[in-house]
GROMACS .gro file of C-alpha atoms in nm:
model
   93
    1MET     CA    1  10.371  16.642  15.619
    2LYS     CA    2  10.685  16.831  15.709
    3LYS     CA    3  10.987  16.700  15.521
    4LEU     CA    4  11.279  16.582  15.734
    5THR     CA    5  11.611  16.752  15.682
    6ASN     CA    6  11.945  16.579  15.651
    7TYR     CA    7  12.037  16.439  15.992
    8GLU     CA    8  12.413  16.464  15.949
    9ALA     CA    9  12.404  16.826  15.830
   10ASP     CA   10  12.166  16.924  16.109
   11LEU     CA   11  12.383  16.747  16.365
   12GLU     CA   12  12.699  16.919  16.242
   13ARG     CA   13  12.533  17.262  16.275
   14PHE     CA   14  12.391  17.170  16.617
   15LEU     CA   15  12.727  17.054  16.754
   16LYS     CA   16  12.906  17.381  16.671
   17ASN     CA   17  12.752  17.524  16.987
   18LYS     CA   18  12.934  17.413  17.306
   19HIS     CA   19  12.613  17.380  17.511
   20ASN     CA   20  12.453  17.173  17.234
   21ARG     CA   21  12.762  16.953  17.210
   22GLU     CA   22  12.752  16.881  17.585
   23TYR     CA   23  12.380  16.803  17.561
   24TYR     CA   24  12.440  16.571  17.267
   25GLU     CA   25  12.713  16.385  17.452
   26ALA     CA   26  12.465  16.320  17.733
   27TYR     CA   27  12.154  16.252  17.522
   28GLY     CA   28  12.282  16.183  17.172
   29LYS     CA   29  12.174  15.821  17.152
   30GLN     CA   30  11.821  15.914  17.253
   31LEU     CA   31  11.817  16.190  16.992
   32ARG     CA   32  11.929  15.945  16.721
   33VAL     CA   33  11.646  15.708  16.813
   34ALA     CA   34  11.400  15.997  16.818
   35TYR     CA   35  11.509  16.113  16.472
   36ARG     CA   36  11.482  15.758  16.338
   37LEU     CA   37  11.128  15.725  16.475
   38ALA     CA   38  11.024  16.042  16.291
   39GLU     CA   39  11.195  15.915  15.976
   40LEU     CA   40  11.020  15.576  15.996
   41ARG     CA   41  10.683  15.743  16.053
   42GLN     CA   42  10.727  15.960  15.746
   43GLU     CA   43  10.845  15.663  15.537
   44ALA     CA   44  10.522  15.487  15.642
   45LYS     CA   45  10.331  15.800  15.529
   46LEU     CA   46  10.163  15.833  15.868
   47SER     CA   47  10.094  16.147  16.067
   48GLN     CA   48  10.174  16.175  16.435
   49ALA     CA   49   9.799  16.169  16.501
   50GLN     CA   50   9.759  15.844  16.306
   51VAL     CA   51  10.045  15.679  16.497
   52ALA     CA   52   9.901  15.804  16.826
   53LYS     CA   53   9.563  15.652  16.744
   54LYS     CA   54   9.724  15.316  16.665
   55MET     CA   55   9.921  15.337  16.992
   56GLY     CA   56   9.620  15.442  17.199
   57THR     CA   57   9.783  15.768  17.305
   58LYS     CA   58   9.784  16.139  17.217
   59GLN     CA   59   9.961  16.305  16.926
   60SER     CA   60  10.156  16.519  17.174
   61ASN     CA   61  10.314  16.203  17.319
   62ILE     CA   62  10.435  16.099  16.973
   63ALA     CA   63  10.575  16.450  16.920
   64ARG     CA   64  10.769  16.425  17.248
   65LEU     CA   65  10.908  16.084  17.148
   66GLU     CA   66  11.021  16.219  16.810
   67SER     CA   67  11.186  16.523  16.965
   68GLY     CA   68  11.377  16.317  17.220
   69GLU     CA   69  11.197  16.485  17.511
   70GLN     CA   70  11.048  16.161  17.639
   71ASN     CA   71  11.227  15.842  17.742
   72PHE     CA   72  11.152  15.527  17.546
   73THR     CA   73  11.045  15.197  17.691
   74TYR     CA   74  11.108  14.869  17.515
   75GLU     CA   75  10.732  14.819  17.492
   76THR     CA   76  10.681  15.157  17.323
   77LEU     CA   77  10.961  15.100  17.073
   78ASP     CA   78  10.829  14.752  16.995
   79LYS     CA   79  10.477  14.886  16.930
   80LEU     CA   80  10.616  15.157  16.704
   81ALA     CA   81  10.826  14.903  16.514
   82THR     CA   82  10.514  14.696  16.451
   83ILE     CA   83  10.318  15.000  16.331
   84PHE     CA   84  10.602  15.087  16.091
   85GLY     CA   85  10.625  14.728  15.965
   86LYS     CA   86  10.967  14.680  16.124
   87LYS     CA   87  11.122  14.450  16.383
   88LEU     CA   88  11.288  14.594  16.693
   89GLU     CA   89  11.639  14.467  16.751
   90ILE     CA   90  11.867  14.578  17.035
   91ASN     CA   91  12.238  14.493  17.027
   92PHE     CA   92  12.510  14.520  17.287
   93VAL     CA   93  12.848  14.574  17.124
   0.00000   0.00000   0.00000
C-alpha cells in the first residue's frame, strides 16, 4: 500500500499556489474528510478494492471518495465508519 504523506506539510505546499488556495477555500472541508477516509482505510490495513467489496461498489468509487472528487452522503460515511471500526459523529459548532 502507498504510504500517506504528512497532511499539514502537503497542505502548506498546496496552498502556496493561488488557484489551489481558492479551490481549498471552496472545497477544503471535503478534502479533509477525503484525506481522513484514506488514512482510516490504511490504518485498517485495507486496500481500496477490499473496502469497495465490503461497500458493494467499485474500487474506482473509493478512489474518488478519497481524492475528494465525489460528494459524500451520510449513508456512505456511516458505512465506511462501520468498516473501519469507527462511529460517525457530525457536530454543528
